[in-house]
Amino acid sequence: MEKLIITIAPTGSIPTKKNNPNVPIKPDEIIQTGILCEKAGASIIHIHARNPADETASTDFQIFKEIYQGLSRETNLIIQISTGGRAGMEYEKRSERLSLKPEMASLTTGSVNFTSSVYANSPDLIRALAKDMKTYGIKPEIEVFDVSMIQNALDLADQDLVSQPLHFNFVMGLKGAIPATIENLVHLKNSIPRTATWTVAGIGANQLKMCTHAIVMGGHVRVGLEDCIYFCKRELASNEQLVKRIGQVSNIIGREIATPDEAREILGLIYKK
Ligand code: ZN
């Protein structure tokens, strides 16, 4: 079976140090986490920025730049910048960071009702972000919160706004998104093109379970404190601990872990360094 790509999502927009002191907030902490997670077996890092003063999600270009440059210098990880809108929904703010030309960026191809807010991604905004990624030579990770978002991504491919082979991340078990069941995962996997690659991000206690399904099914995995702050019941995790554990699960099952360069090959990335 193809080697396993482990993505680390260390920070996200929500958890704070009060929730878990291991959440890296400042650029330097995120860079240090990247170094540790690469050693533990990660090949992709999914990046968000925070305001150092109050830990809230940030759209500040300079913060993204500092994180991006530090990780490029200190690691061989594939850097995937989030274009998620929790920090601010406007297109200009979400697009600006793409000018850093990371190898990957996230692209959510639909809207979601979160618990008390709407994560709004209009068709125009999705097309504009996809177009920017194409211009900068960035491979999108298509964030799928529901089955319809796959069809929206295939429509973008038909319009030549994203290039095949596509890469999907199935976000499962978040309130408002598709429930984290193996039946749903099988359906999602069967709904994408055969040439596409895929990753699963299970939210909360679903992380380990859904990642284990993905390892067996030939998909890839995303772990990290963005999606779950616990290692097990009542025990807080660190990012590198979550990477290490999922690597061990994969090894036990008999599937090897991809290095960043092997992940580049699997994803068809143009090597930029
Ligand atoms: Zn994210």
GROMACS .gro file of C-alpha atoms and ligand atoms in nm:
model
  274
    1MET     CA    1   0.000   0.000   0.000
    2GLU     CA    2   0.107   0.360  -0.067
    3LYS     CA    3   0.302   0.516   0.221
    4LEU     CA    4   0.100   0.719   0.472
    5ILE     CA    5   0.105   1.098   0.464
    6ILE     CA    6   0.059   1.248   0.811
    7THR     CA    7  -0.062   1.608   0.823
    8ILE     CA    8  -0.021   1.798   1.148
    9ALA     CA    9  -0.276   2.071   1.223
   10PRO     CA   10  -0.116   2.216   1.537
   11THR     CA   11  -0.313   2.533   1.611
   12GLY     CA   12  -0.640   2.600   1.424
   13SER     CA   13  -0.855   2.898   1.519
   14ILE     CA   14  -1.022   2.782   1.840
   15PRO     CA   15  -0.820   2.610   2.117
   16THR     CA   16  -0.620   2.835   2.351
   17LYS     CA   17  -0.345   2.767   2.604
   18LYS     CA   18  -0.615   2.768   2.870
   19ASN     CA   19  -0.772   2.466   2.697
   20ASN     CA   20  -0.435   2.298   2.645
   21PRO     CA   21  -0.099   2.463   2.725
   22ASN     CA   22   0.060   2.267   2.436
   23VAL     CA   23  -0.130   2.463   2.166
   24PRO     CA   24   0.138   2.661   1.978
   25ILE     CA   25   0.022   3.021   1.936
   26LYS     CA   26   0.320   3.246   1.859
   27PRO     CA   27   0.507   3.198   1.529
   28ASP     CA   28   0.814   3.067   1.708
   29GLU     CA   29   0.607   2.808   1.896
   30ILE     CA   30   0.445   2.692   1.570
   31ILE     CA   31   0.787   2.661   1.405
   32GLN     CA   32   0.924   2.460   1.701
   33THR     CA   33   0.616   2.235   1.685
   34GLY     CA   34   0.683   2.184   1.313
   35ILE     CA   35   1.039   2.070   1.386
   36LEU     CA   36   0.920   1.820   1.650
   37CYS     CA   37   0.633   1.690   1.433
   38GLU     CA   38   0.861   1.639   1.132
   39LYS     CA   39   1.087   1.429   1.354
   40ALA     CA   40   0.782   1.235   1.472
   41GLY     CA   41   0.676   1.151   1.114
   42ALA     CA   42   0.461   1.437   0.978
   43SER     CA   43   0.511   1.548   0.619
   44ILE     CA   44   0.254   1.830   0.590
   45ILE     CA   45   0.183   2.114   0.833
   46HIS     CA   46  -0.151   2.297   0.816
   47ILE     CA   47  -0.108   2.657   0.932
   48HIS     CA   48  -0.331   2.915   1.101
   49ALA     CA   49  -0.219   3.246   1.252
   50ARG     CA   50  -0.312   3.383   1.596
   51ASN     CA   51  -0.282   3.725   1.756
   52PRO     CA   52  -0.007   3.675   2.014
   53ALA     CA   53  -0.172   3.919   2.256
   54ASP     CA   54  -0.507   3.747   2.304
   55GLU     CA   55  -0.467   3.416   2.111
   56THR     CA   56  -0.762   3.496   1.881
   57ALA     CA   57  -0.752   3.386   1.516
   58SER     CA   58  -0.569   3.635   1.296
   59THR     CA   59  -0.565   3.735   0.930
   60ASP     CA   60  -0.240   3.932   0.973
   61PHE     CA   61  -0.020   3.872   0.669
   62GLN     CA   62   0.302   3.940   0.864
   63ILE     CA   63   0.223   3.663   1.113
   64PHE     CA   64   0.159   3.415   0.832
   65LYS     CA   65   0.483   3.527   0.669
   66GLU     CA   66   0.688   3.476   0.985
   67ILE     CA   67   0.547   3.126   1.034
   68TYR     CA   68   0.592   3.037   0.667
   69GLN     CA   69   0.951   3.160   0.647
   70GLY     CA   70   1.052   2.994   0.974
   71LEU     CA   71   0.908   2.657   0.877
   72SER     CA   72   1.066   2.678   0.529
   73ARG     CA   73   1.402   2.748   0.688
   74GLU     CA   74   1.389   2.496   0.972
   75THR     CA   75   1.201   2.201   0.819
   76ASN     CA   76   1.140   2.015   0.492
   77LEU     CA   77   0.767   1.996   0.570
   78ILE     CA   78   0.508   2.072   0.301
   79ILE     CA   79   0.350   2.395   0.421
   80GLN     CA   80  -0.025   2.417   0.378
   81ILE     CA   81  -0.173   2.756   0.463
   82SER     CA   82  -0.536   2.768   0.572
   83THR     CA   83  -0.767   3.004   0.384
   84GLY     CA   84  -1.038   2.929   0.641
   85GLY     CA   85  -1.259   3.216   0.743
   86ARG     CA   86  -1.296   3.194   1.120
   87ALA     CA   87  -1.054   3.482   1.163
   88GLY     CA   88  -1.230   3.697   0.903
   89MET     CA   89  -1.452   3.616   0.609
   90GLU     CA   90  -1.341   3.870   0.346
   91TYR     CA   91  -1.182   3.742   0.028
   92GLU     CA   92  -0.893   3.992   0.027
   93LYS     CA   93  -0.775   3.889   0.373
   94ARG     CA   94  -0.806   3.518   0.296
   95SER     CA   95  -0.626   3.552  -0.036
   96GLU     CA   96  -0.339   3.780   0.066
   97ARG     CA   97  -0.145   3.501   0.241
   98LEU     CA   98  -0.144   3.294  -0.081
   99SER     CA   99   0.112   3.538  -0.223
  100LEU     CA  100   0.365   3.359   0.001
  101LYS     CA  101   0.329   3.075  -0.253
  102PRO     CA  102   0.318   2.780  -0.013
  103GLU     CA  103   0.312   2.437  -0.178
  104MET     CA  104  -0.046   2.382  -0.056
  105ALA     CA  105  -0.344   2.576   0.079
  106SER     CA  106  -0.685   2.470   0.203
  107LEU     CA  107  -0.993   2.540  -0.010
  108THR     CA  108  -1.339   2.476   0.134
  109THR     CA  109  -1.585   2.423  -0.151
  110GLY     CA  110  -1.910   2.510   0.026
  111SER     CA  111  -2.064   2.671   0.334
  112VAL     CA  112  -2.127   2.514   0.674
  113ASN     CA  113  -2.353   2.596   0.968
  114PHE     CA  114  -2.127   2.588   1.273
  115THR     CA  115  -2.288   2.581   1.621
  116SER     CA  116  -2.362   2.952   1.634
  117SER     CA  117  -2.227   3.095   1.308
  118VAL     CA  118  -2.223   3.039   0.933
  119TYR     CA  119  -1.891   2.948   0.772
  120ALA     CA  120  -1.972   3.126   0.449
  121ASN     CA  121  -1.794   3.034   0.126
  122SER     CA  122  -1.990   3.177  -0.167
  123PRO     CA  123  -1.942   3.033  -0.518
  124ASP     CA  124  -1.767   3.356  -0.623
  125LEU     CA  125  -1.527   3.346  -0.326
  126ILE     CA  126  -1.442   2.978  -0.385
  127ARG     CA  127  -1.372   3.045  -0.754
  128ALA     CA  128  -1.157   3.348  -0.671
  129LEU     CA  129  -0.946   3.158  -0.415
  130ALA     CA  130  -0.909   2.861  -0.654
  131LYS     CA  131  -0.797   3.095  -0.929
  132ASP     CA  132  -0.536   3.259  -0.703
  133MET     CA  133  -0.400   2.917  -0.605
  134LYS     CA  134  -0.373   2.823  -0.970
  135THR     CA  135  -0.191   3.148  -1.050
  136TYR     CA  136   0.061   3.093  -0.769
  137GLY     CA  137   0.110   2.721  -0.845
  138ILE     CA  138  -0.039   2.615  -0.508
  139LYS     CA  139  -0.206   2.274  -0.480
  140PRO     CA  140  -0.542   2.307  -0.302
  141GLU     CA  141  -0.643   2.065  -0.032
  142ILE     CA  142  -1.017   2.056  -0.086
  143GLU     CA  143  -1.185   2.067   0.255
  144VAL     CA  144  -1.500   1.856   0.244
  145PHE     CA  145  -1.748   1.908   0.528
  146ASP     CA  146  -2.031   1.745   0.337
  147VAL     CA  147  -2.080   1.529   0.027
  148SER     CA  148  -2.202   1.818  -0.191
  149MET     CA  149  -1.863   1.987  -0.157
  150ILE     CA  150  -1.708   1.705  -0.364
  151GLN     CA  151  -1.937   1.785  -0.655
  152ASN     CA  152  -1.854   2.156  -0.620
  153ALA     CA  153  -1.483   2.067  -0.644
  154LEU     CA  154  -1.542   1.852  -0.953
  155ASP     CA  155  -1.723   2.149  -1.112
  156LEU     CA  156  -1.415   2.366  -1.040
  157ALA     CA  157  -1.200   2.102  -1.213
  158ASP     CA  158  -1.437   2.109  -1.514
  159GLN     CA  159  -1.390   2.486  -1.531
  160ASP     CA  160  -1.014   2.431  -1.512
  161LEU     CA  161  -0.991   2.632  -1.187
  162VAL     CA  162  -0.827   2.339  -1.007
  163SER     CA  163  -0.595   2.083  -1.163
  164GLN     CA  164  -0.629   1.705  -1.145
  165PRO     CA  165  -0.534   1.491  -0.963
  166LEU     CA  166  -0.735   1.648  -0.681
  167HIS     CA  167  -0.654   1.613  -0.312
  168PHE     CA  168  -0.937   1.605  -0.058
  169ASN     CA  169  -0.957   1.631   0.320
  170PHE     CA  170  -1.275   1.486   0.472
  171VAL     CA  171  -1.362   1.682   0.788
  172MET     CA  172  -1.582   1.449   0.990
  173GLY     CA  173  -1.761   1.469   1.322
  174LEU     CA  174  -1.773   1.848   1.354
  175LYS     CA  175  -2.114   1.985   1.453
  176GLY     CA  176  -2.272   2.093   1.124
  177ALA     CA  177  -2.049   1.866   0.913
  178ILE     CA  178  -2.089   1.505   0.802
  179PRO     CA  179  -2.100   1.261   1.097
  180ALA     CA  180  -1.786   1.055   1.158
  181THR     CA  181  -1.893   0.704   1.064
  182ILE     CA  182  -1.713   0.443   0.856
  183GLU     CA  183  -2.018   0.421   0.624
  184ASN     CA  184  -1.988   0.795   0.551
  185LEU     CA  185  -1.613   0.766   0.497
  186VAL     CA  186  -1.661   0.481   0.247
  187HIS     CA  187  -1.923   0.690   0.065
  188LEU     CA  188  -1.693   0.996   0.052
  189LYS     CA  189  -1.403   0.787  -0.077
  190ASN     CA  190  -1.626   0.633  -0.345
  191SER     CA  191  -1.748   0.980  -0.450
  192ILE     CA  192  -1.409   1.122  -0.552
  193PRO     CA  193  -1.220   1.046  -0.874
  194ARG     CA  194  -1.002   0.734  -0.872
  195THR     CA  195  -0.696   0.947  -0.942
  196ALA     CA  196  -0.757   1.168  -0.636
  197THR     CA  197  -0.578   1.136  -0.301
  198TRP     CA  198  -0.756   1.187   0.030
  199THR     CA  199  -0.701   1.254   0.397
  200VAL     CA  200  -0.940   1.239   0.690
  201ALA     CA  201  -0.965   1.482   0.983
  202GLY     CA  202  -1.185   1.341   1.259
  203ILE     CA  203  -1.289   1.605   1.510
  204GLY     CA  204  -1.260   1.545   1.886
  205ALA     CA  205  -1.270   1.183   1.995
  206ASN     CA  206  -1.325   1.088   1.628
  207GLN     CA  207  -0.965   1.170   1.536
  208LEU     CA  208  -0.798   0.841   1.624
  209LYS     CA  209  -1.092   0.630   1.506
  210MET     CA  210  -1.131   0.795   1.164
  211CYS     CA  211  -0.755   0.810   1.104
  212THR     CA  212  -0.729   0.438   1.177
  213HIS     CA  213  -1.006   0.368   0.923
  214ALA     CA  214  -0.820   0.582   0.669
  215ILE     CA  215  -0.491   0.398   0.724
  216VAL     CA  216  -0.661   0.064   0.650
  217MET     CA  217  -0.855   0.205   0.352
  218GLY     CA  218  -0.546   0.350   0.182
  219GLY     CA  219  -0.618   0.715   0.261
  220HIS     CA  220  -0.404   0.959   0.455
  221VAL     CA  221  -0.447   1.122   0.797
  222ARG     CA  222  -0.458   1.457   0.970
  223VAL     CA  223  -0.395   1.484   1.344
  224GLY     CA  224  -0.328   1.774   1.578
  225LEU     CA  225  -0.467   2.002   1.844
  226GLU     CA  226  -0.671   2.202   1.589
  227ASP     CA  227  -0.908   1.905   1.572
  228CYS     CA  228  -0.867   1.743   1.915
  229ILE     CA  229  -0.687   1.862   2.230
  230TYR     CA  230  -0.694   1.525   2.407
  231PHE     CA  231  -0.463   1.225   2.379
  232CYS     CA  232  -0.719   1.004   2.549
  233LYS     CA  233  -1.000   1.058   2.797
  234ARG     CA  234  -0.911   1.349   3.030
  235GLU     CA  235  -0.542   1.344   2.920
  236LEU     CA  236  -0.428   1.646   2.717
  237ALA     CA  237  -0.217   1.584   2.408
  238SER     CA  238   0.080   1.751   2.243
  239ASN     CA  239   0.100   1.773   1.865
  240GLU     CA  240   0.411   1.559   1.834
  241GLN     CA  241   0.254   1.295   2.058
  242LEU     CA  242  -0.046   1.269   1.822
  243VAL     CA  243   0.182   1.238   1.516
  244LYS     CA  244   0.391   0.971   1.685
  245ARG     CA  245   0.090   0.767   1.792
  246ILE     CA  246  -0.076   0.761   1.449
  247GLY     CA  247   0.259   0.662   1.296
  248GLN     CA  248   0.279   0.372   1.541
  249VAL     CA  249  -0.077   0.263   1.453
  250SER     CA  250   0.017   0.265   1.085
  251ASN     CA  251   0.335   0.069   1.145
  252ILE     CA  252   0.149  -0.193   1.347
  253ILE     CA  253  -0.096  -0.234   1.060
  254GLY     CA  254   0.202  -0.268   0.823
  255ARG     CA  255   0.188   0.063   0.641
  256GLU     CA  256   0.503   0.276   0.621
  257ILE     CA  257   0.516   0.652   0.678
  258ALA     CA  258   0.598   0.892   0.393
  259THR     CA  259   0.879   1.147   0.427
  260PRO     CA  260   0.796   1.500   0.308
  261ASP     CA  261   0.963   1.430  -0.028
  262GLU     CA  262   0.774   1.103  -0.067
  263ALA     CA  263   0.454   1.292   0.015
  264ARG     CA  264   0.540   1.544  -0.258
  265GLU     CA  265   0.564   1.257  -0.503
  266ILE     CA  266   0.234   1.101  -0.391
  267LEU     CA  267   0.056   1.439  -0.420
  268GLY     CA  268   0.220   1.531  -0.750
  269LEU     CA  269   0.369   1.851  -0.609
  270ILE     CA  270   0.630   2.038  -0.799
  271TYR     CA  271   0.931   2.043  -0.571
  272LYS     CA  272   0.986   2.410  -0.497
  273LYS     CA  273   1.291   2.421  -0.274
  274ZN      ZN  274  -0.755   2.460   0.973
   0.00000   0.00000   0.00000
